[in-house]
Amino acid sequence: MGTREDIARAIAEGADAGTRGDRPTTCPYGAESLLRRAWIRGYAGTRPPATQDRAE
């Protein structure tokens, strides 16, 4: 398990990746890592909901 600072950093890194439009597969953390979950949380927070991606 990572420290609070590590988790906050992973969330920020994920948010940065989402803002840049990187694919979620660019996450640098392993599949079972708590930091991967934090990174994905940050990434997901920057992406629009699926209903907003569809053309009207």
Short mmCIF file of C-alpha atoms in Angstrom, two decimals:
data_model
loop_
_atom_site.label_atom_id
_atom_site.label_comp_id
_atom_site.label_asym_id
_atom_site.label_seq_id
_atom_site.Cartn_x
_atom_site.Cartn_y
_atom_site.Cartn_z
CA MET A 1 0.00 0.00 0.00
CA GLY A 2 1.29 3.47 -0.84
CA THR A 3 1.52 6.47 1.38
CA ARG A 4 -0.97 9.31 1.15
CA GLU A 5 1.50 11.35 -0.87
CA ASP A 6 1.99 8.48 -3.33
CA ILE A 7 -1.76 8.10 -3.73
CA ALA A 8 -2.28 11.83 -4.25
CA ARG A 9 0.54 11.84 -6.82
CA ALA A 10 -0.99 8.88 -8.68
CA ILE A 11 -4.38 10.61 -8.80
CA ALA A 12 -2.77 13.78 -10.16
CA GLU A 13 -0.78 11.78 -12.74
CA GLY A 14 -3.96 10.03 -13.88
CA ALA A 15 -5.79 13.34 -14.16
CA ASP A 16 -2.92 14.76 -16.23
CA ALA A 17 -3.03 11.74 -18.53
CA GLY A 18 -6.79 12.06 -18.96
CA THR A 19 -6.48 15.76 -19.73
CA ARG A 20 -3.83 15.04 -22.37
CA GLY A 21 -6.06 12.39 -23.90
CA ASP A 22 -3.71 9.49 -23.18
CA ARG A 23 -5.16 6.00 -23.27
CA PRO A 24 -5.88 4.39 -19.89
CA THR A 25 -3.43 1.62 -20.78
CA THR A 26 -0.58 4.09 -20.23
CA CYS A 27 -0.94 3.71 -16.47
CA PRO A 28 2.55 3.04 -15.09
CA TYR A 29 1.37 0.95 -12.12
CA GLY A 30 0.83 -2.79 -11.92
CA ALA A 31 -2.62 -4.41 -12.09
CA GLU A 32 -2.83 -5.20 -8.37
CA SER A 33 -1.38 -1.91 -7.16
CA LEU A 34 -3.37 0.49 -5.02
CA LEU A 35 -1.61 3.24 -6.96
CA ARG A 36 -3.10 1.92 -10.21
CA ARG A 37 -6.57 2.29 -8.73
CA ALA A 38 -5.73 5.84 -7.66
CA TRP A 39 -4.33 6.64 -11.12
CA ILE A 40 -7.51 5.34 -12.79
CA ARG A 41 -9.62 7.40 -10.38
CA GLY A 42 -7.76 10.54 -11.41
CA TYR A 43 -7.99 9.59 -15.08
CA ALA A 44 -11.71 8.87 -14.89
CA GLY A 45 -12.37 12.19 -13.21
CA THR A 46 -11.25 14.06 -16.33
CA ARG A 47 -13.19 12.05 -18.89
CA PRO A 48 -16.75 12.99 -19.88
CA PRO A 49 -19.52 10.48 -19.11
CA ALA A 50 -20.17 8.00 -21.93
CA THR A 51 -23.52 9.63 -22.74
CA GLN A 52 -21.76 12.88 -23.64
CA ASP A 53 -19.45 11.16 -26.15
CA ARG A 54 -22.27 10.16 -28.48
CA ALA A 55 -23.26 12.31 -31.43
CA GLU A 56 -26.81 13.55 -31.35
#
